[in-house]
Amino acid sequence: MPTANTAPADTVTSRTVLWGRLALGTVAGAVLFTVAWIVLSFVSDGYTIGGDHIAPYSNLTQPISGLGMGDTAPYMNAAFVLSGLLFGAGFLGFFRAVEGGRTIRRVPASIGLGLVPIGLALIGLFDLESPALHFAGVTLAFQLPILTFVAVGLFLRDVSGRRLANLLLYVAAPITLILMAVYFSTFDEATTAGNDGIAGLTQRLWLTWVLAWYAVLGWTAHRSTHR
């Protein structure tokens, strides 16, 4: 009888560990996204939008989406979509590895994180020449997290991640809002078209901050399955 009861327990533990490993997809997605724009920014010869050719490409002045146009378009747009797939797998692993919590808190957190891969896919499939769908993707992947981090923080308060919950509520969410506000205060369409300003830098600070917290969620879920 003891042997019969041990097998299911071992199976459950094994599955939990597998979900924890899948949660590392968020780390892989963040790394892929970041490495892609860093590398491609050095080989980009600029891009054309609205009849204007913007060159040379600069991380200081130009948005990451600019790499989704011109010669670097196939690679950056593929990175958008692939990183979205990795985040999707990672968030699935996160919610399967982190069990429990009230449904009223788990569902909003799941929806918020579940929209991130859709947003990244939209960014990759529709470039700056299709602004409505492109910026809808930006909203889902990088603006909505202001609320999503709050939802995930409240969800984690129901389970074992109280420290991480407080960081999401009192650090991740408010600083995301601040960084987004800083970006929009430095962005001006005419200035960016003239290859001036610092909107490229402020955008990268904002997006990297959000991606880092996605990676933290996956890493934390992974670590929790090995304790």
Short mmCIF file of C-alpha atoms in Angstrom, two decimals:
data_model
loop_
_atom_site.label_atom_id
_atom_site.label_comp_id
_atom_site.label_asym_id
_atom_site.label_seq_id
_atom_site.Cartn_x
_atom_site.Cartn_y
_atom_site.Cartn_z
CA MET A 1 0.00 0.00 0.00
CA PRO A 2 2.71 2.59 0.78
CA THR A 3 4.26 1.91 -2.63
CA ALA A 4 0.91 2.42 -4.36
CA ASN A 5 0.49 5.83 -2.70
CA THR A 6 4.04 6.95 -3.48
CA ALA A 7 3.75 6.71 -7.28
CA PRO A 8 0.98 9.29 -7.71
CA ALA A 9 2.79 11.70 -5.38
CA ASP A 10 5.97 11.30 -7.39
CA THR A 11 4.02 11.86 -10.59
CA VAL A 12 2.47 15.06 -9.27
CA THR A 13 5.88 16.32 -8.15
CA SER A 14 7.37 15.50 -11.55
CA ARG A 15 4.61 17.36 -13.34
CA THR A 16 5.02 20.37 -11.08
CA VAL A 17 8.74 20.47 -11.84
CA LEU A 18 7.99 20.32 -15.56
CA TRP A 19 5.59 23.26 -15.26
CA GLY A 20 8.29 25.13 -13.38
CA ARG A 21 10.72 24.52 -16.21
CA LEU A 22 8.14 25.69 -18.74
CA ALA A 23 7.77 28.89 -16.72
CA LEU A 24 11.36 29.71 -17.71
CA GLY A 25 9.90 30.58 -21.10
CA THR A 26 9.42 34.08 -19.71
CA VAL A 27 13.17 34.35 -19.11
CA ALA A 28 13.91 33.07 -22.62
CA GLY A 29 11.38 35.47 -24.12
CA ALA A 30 12.87 38.47 -22.33
CA VAL A 31 16.41 37.51 -23.37
CA LEU A 32 15.41 36.90 -27.01
CA PHE A 33 13.58 40.21 -27.27
CA THR A 34 16.43 42.19 -25.72
CA VAL A 35 19.26 40.51 -27.62
CA ALA A 36 17.34 40.94 -30.89
CA TRP A 37 16.99 44.72 -30.65
CA ILE A 38 20.54 45.17 -29.37
CA VAL A 39 22.12 43.17 -32.19
CA LEU A 40 19.85 44.47 -34.96
CA SER A 41 20.35 48.08 -33.91
CA PHE A 42 24.02 47.76 -34.92
CA VAL A 43 23.25 46.44 -38.41
CA SER A 44 20.20 48.54 -39.27
CA ASP A 45 20.65 51.10 -42.05
CA GLY A 46 17.50 52.93 -40.97
CA TYR A 47 13.92 52.64 -42.14
CA THR A 48 11.36 54.47 -44.23
CA ILE A 49 7.97 55.56 -42.91
CA GLY A 50 5.50 57.98 -44.45
CA GLY A 51 7.91 58.60 -47.29
CA ASP A 52 10.68 59.72 -44.96
CA HIS A 53 13.87 57.70 -44.59
CA ILE A 54 15.25 57.83 -41.06
CA ALA A 55 18.97 57.06 -40.87
CA PRO A 56 21.21 56.21 -39.22
CA TYR A 57 19.24 54.11 -36.77
CA SER A 58 19.90 55.16 -33.18
CA ASN A 59 18.92 53.46 -29.92
CA LEU A 60 18.86 56.92 -28.36
CA THR A 61 16.28 58.45 -30.70
CA GLN A 62 14.38 55.65 -32.44
CA PRO A 63 11.77 53.17 -31.16
CA ILE A 64 12.41 49.46 -31.17
CA SER A 65 9.54 49.13 -33.64
CA GLY A 66 11.73 50.92 -36.18
CA LEU A 67 13.78 47.75 -36.38
CA GLY A 68 10.60 46.03 -37.55
CA MET A 69 10.94 47.96 -40.82
CA GLY A 70 13.68 48.13 -43.43
CA ASP A 71 16.30 45.41 -43.86
CA THR A 72 16.02 44.24 -40.26
CA ALA A 73 12.24 43.78 -40.44
CA PRO A 74 12.12 39.98 -40.96
CA TYR A 75 14.38 39.37 -37.97
CA MET A 76 12.90 41.86 -35.50
CA ASN A 77 9.33 40.94 -36.34
CA ALA A 78 10.17 37.26 -35.98
CA ALA A 79 11.68 38.09 -32.57
CA PHE A 80 8.45 39.84 -31.55
CA VAL A 81 6.36 36.80 -32.46
CA LEU A 82 8.76 34.18 -31.08
CA SER A 83 9.21 36.02 -27.80
CA GLY A 84 5.43 36.18 -27.56
CA LEU A 85 5.23 32.41 -27.95
CA LEU A 86 7.89 31.95 -25.27
CA PHE A 87 6.02 34.25 -22.90
CA GLY A 88 2.81 32.36 -23.58
CA ALA A 89 4.47 29.07 -22.67
CA GLY A 90 6.14 30.68 -19.66
CA PHE A 91 2.93 32.16 -18.26
CA LEU A 92 1.17 28.82 -18.72
CA GLY A 93 3.94 27.17 -16.72
CA PHE A 94 3.71 29.92 -14.09
CA PHE A 95 0.01 29.42 -13.43
CA ARG A 96 0.30 25.63 -13.44
CA ALA A 97 3.28 25.70 -11.07
CA VAL A 98 1.72 28.26 -8.73
CA GLU A 99 -1.44 26.56 -7.53
CA GLY A 100 -4.27 27.80 -5.34
CA GLY A 101 -5.61 31.28 -4.90
CA ARG A 102 -9.12 32.59 -5.17
CA THR A 103 -10.72 32.42 -8.60
CA ILE A 104 -11.73 36.07 -8.42
CA ARG A 105 -8.02 36.98 -8.26
CA ARG A 106 -6.56 34.19 -10.36
CA VAL A 107 -8.71 34.91 -13.42
CA PRO A 108 -7.80 38.61 -13.88
CA ALA A 109 -4.13 37.76 -13.40
CA SER A 110 -4.38 34.98 -15.99
CA ILE A 111 -6.15 37.21 -18.49
CA GLY A 112 -3.67 40.06 -18.05
CA LEU A 113 -0.61 37.89 -18.61
CA GLY A 114 -2.39 35.91 -21.32
CA LEU A 115 -2.81 39.07 -23.40
CA VAL A 116 0.95 39.71 -23.47
CA PRO A 117 1.74 37.07 -26.15
CA ILE A 118 -1.14 38.37 -28.26
CA GLY A 119 0.24 41.88 -27.97
CA LEU A 120 3.74 40.86 -29.01
CA ALA A 121 2.35 38.90 -31.96
CA LEU A 122 0.38 41.96 -33.11
CA ILE A 123 3.52 44.11 -32.90
CA GLY A 124 5.43 41.60 -35.01
CA LEU A 125 2.69 41.03 -37.59
CA PHE A 126 1.74 44.68 -38.05
CA ASP A 127 4.52 47.26 -38.30
CA LEU A 128 4.37 51.04 -37.90
CA GLU A 129 2.60 51.33 -41.27
CA SER A 130 -0.40 49.66 -39.59
CA PRO A 131 -0.51 51.85 -36.47
CA ALA A 132 -3.91 50.81 -35.07
CA LEU A 133 -3.04 47.13 -34.71
CA HIS A 134 0.62 47.79 -33.94
CA PHE A 135 -0.13 50.09 -31.02
CA ALA A 136 -2.94 47.81 -29.83
CA GLY A 137 -0.18 45.23 -29.43
CA VAL A 138 1.98 47.71 -27.52
CA THR A 139 -0.95 48.41 -25.20
CA LEU A 140 -1.51 44.73 -24.43
CA ALA A 141 2.15 43.83 -23.97
CA PHE A 142 3.58 46.91 -22.26
CA GLN A 143 0.89 49.33 -21.05
CA LEU A 144 -1.69 46.94 -19.61
CA PRO A 145 0.95 45.44 -17.25
CA ILE A 146 0.44 48.46 -14.99
CA LEU A 147 -2.86 46.80 -14.05
CA THR A 148 -1.68 43.24 -14.65
CA PHE A 149 1.11 43.52 -12.09
CA VAL A 150 -1.48 44.63 -9.55
CA ALA A 151 -3.73 41.69 -10.45
CA VAL A 152 -0.87 39.18 -10.22
CA GLY A 153 0.29 40.73 -6.95
CA LEU A 154 -3.16 40.32 -5.42
CA PHE A 155 -3.31 36.75 -6.71
CA LEU A 156 0.06 35.90 -5.17
CA ARG A 157 -1.10 37.22 -1.81
CA ASP A 158 -3.48 34.27 -1.74
CA VAL A 159 -0.63 31.80 -2.17
CA SER A 160 2.95 31.69 -0.93
CA GLY A 161 4.48 34.61 -2.80
CA ARG A 162 3.72 37.48 -0.43
CA ARG A 163 7.14 39.12 -0.84
CA LEU A 164 6.87 39.01 -4.63
CA ALA A 165 3.26 40.18 -4.35
CA ASN A 166 4.34 43.32 -2.50
CA LEU A 167 7.09 44.00 -5.03
CA LEU A 168 4.59 43.77 -7.88
CA LEU A 169 2.09 46.01 -6.10
CA TYR A 170 4.42 48.65 -4.73
CA VAL A 171 7.42 48.58 -7.08
CA ALA A 172 6.69 46.98 -10.46
CA ALA A 173 3.30 48.58 -11.15
CA PRO A 174 4.03 52.17 -10.06
CA ILE A 175 7.47 52.34 -11.67
CA THR A 176 6.01 50.94 -14.91
CA LEU A 177 3.54 53.82 -14.85
CA ILE A 178 6.32 56.33 -14.19
CA LEU A 179 8.56 54.98 -16.96
CA MET A 180 5.68 54.98 -19.42
CA ALA A 181 4.87 58.58 -18.51
CA VAL A 182 8.53 59.56 -18.94
CA TYR A 183 8.57 57.97 -22.39
CA PHE A 184 5.46 59.78 -23.57
CA SER A 185 6.79 63.06 -22.17
CA THR A 186 9.97 62.67 -24.25
CA PHE A 187 8.31 61.37 -27.43
CA ASP A 188 7.46 63.76 -30.21
CA GLU A 189 6.69 62.50 -33.70
CA ALA A 190 8.48 65.35 -35.47
CA THR A 191 11.53 65.06 -33.24
CA THR A 192 11.75 61.31 -33.74
CA ALA A 193 11.34 61.74 -37.51
CA GLY A 194 14.25 64.17 -37.37
CA ASN A 195 16.32 61.53 -35.55
CA ASP A 196 16.60 63.72 -32.48
CA GLY A 197 15.55 63.45 -28.82
CA ILE A 198 15.85 60.62 -26.33
CA ALA A 199 12.56 58.76 -26.86
CA GLY A 200 14.44 55.65 -27.98
CA LEU A 201 16.29 55.52 -24.68
CA THR A 202 13.25 56.16 -22.48
CA GLN A 203 11.25 53.54 -24.37
CA ARG A 204 13.95 50.94 -23.85
CA LEU A 205 14.07 51.66 -20.13
CA TRP A 206 10.30 51.19 -19.92
CA LEU A 207 10.09 48.02 -22.00
CA THR A 208 13.14 46.40 -20.39
CA TRP A 209 11.64 47.05 -16.95
CA VAL A 210 8.40 45.30 -17.92
CA LEU A 211 10.22 42.36 -19.53
CA ALA A 212 12.40 41.96 -16.46
CA TRP A 213 9.32 41.49 -14.27
CA TYR A 214 7.89 38.94 -16.68
CA ALA A 215 11.16 37.05 -16.32
CA VAL A 216 11.02 37.36 -12.52
CA LEU A 217 7.59 35.72 -12.47
CA GLY A 218 8.79 32.73 -14.48
CA TRP A 219 12.03 32.38 -12.54
CA THR A 220 10.19 32.54 -9.22
CA ALA A 221 7.76 29.83 -10.30
CA HIS A 222 10.65 27.69 -11.47
CA ARG A 223 12.51 28.10 -8.19
CA SER A 224 9.42 27.34 -6.12
CA THR A 225 9.09 23.90 -7.73
CA HIS A 226 12.61 22.96 -6.62
CA ARG A 227 12.21 23.79 -2.94
#
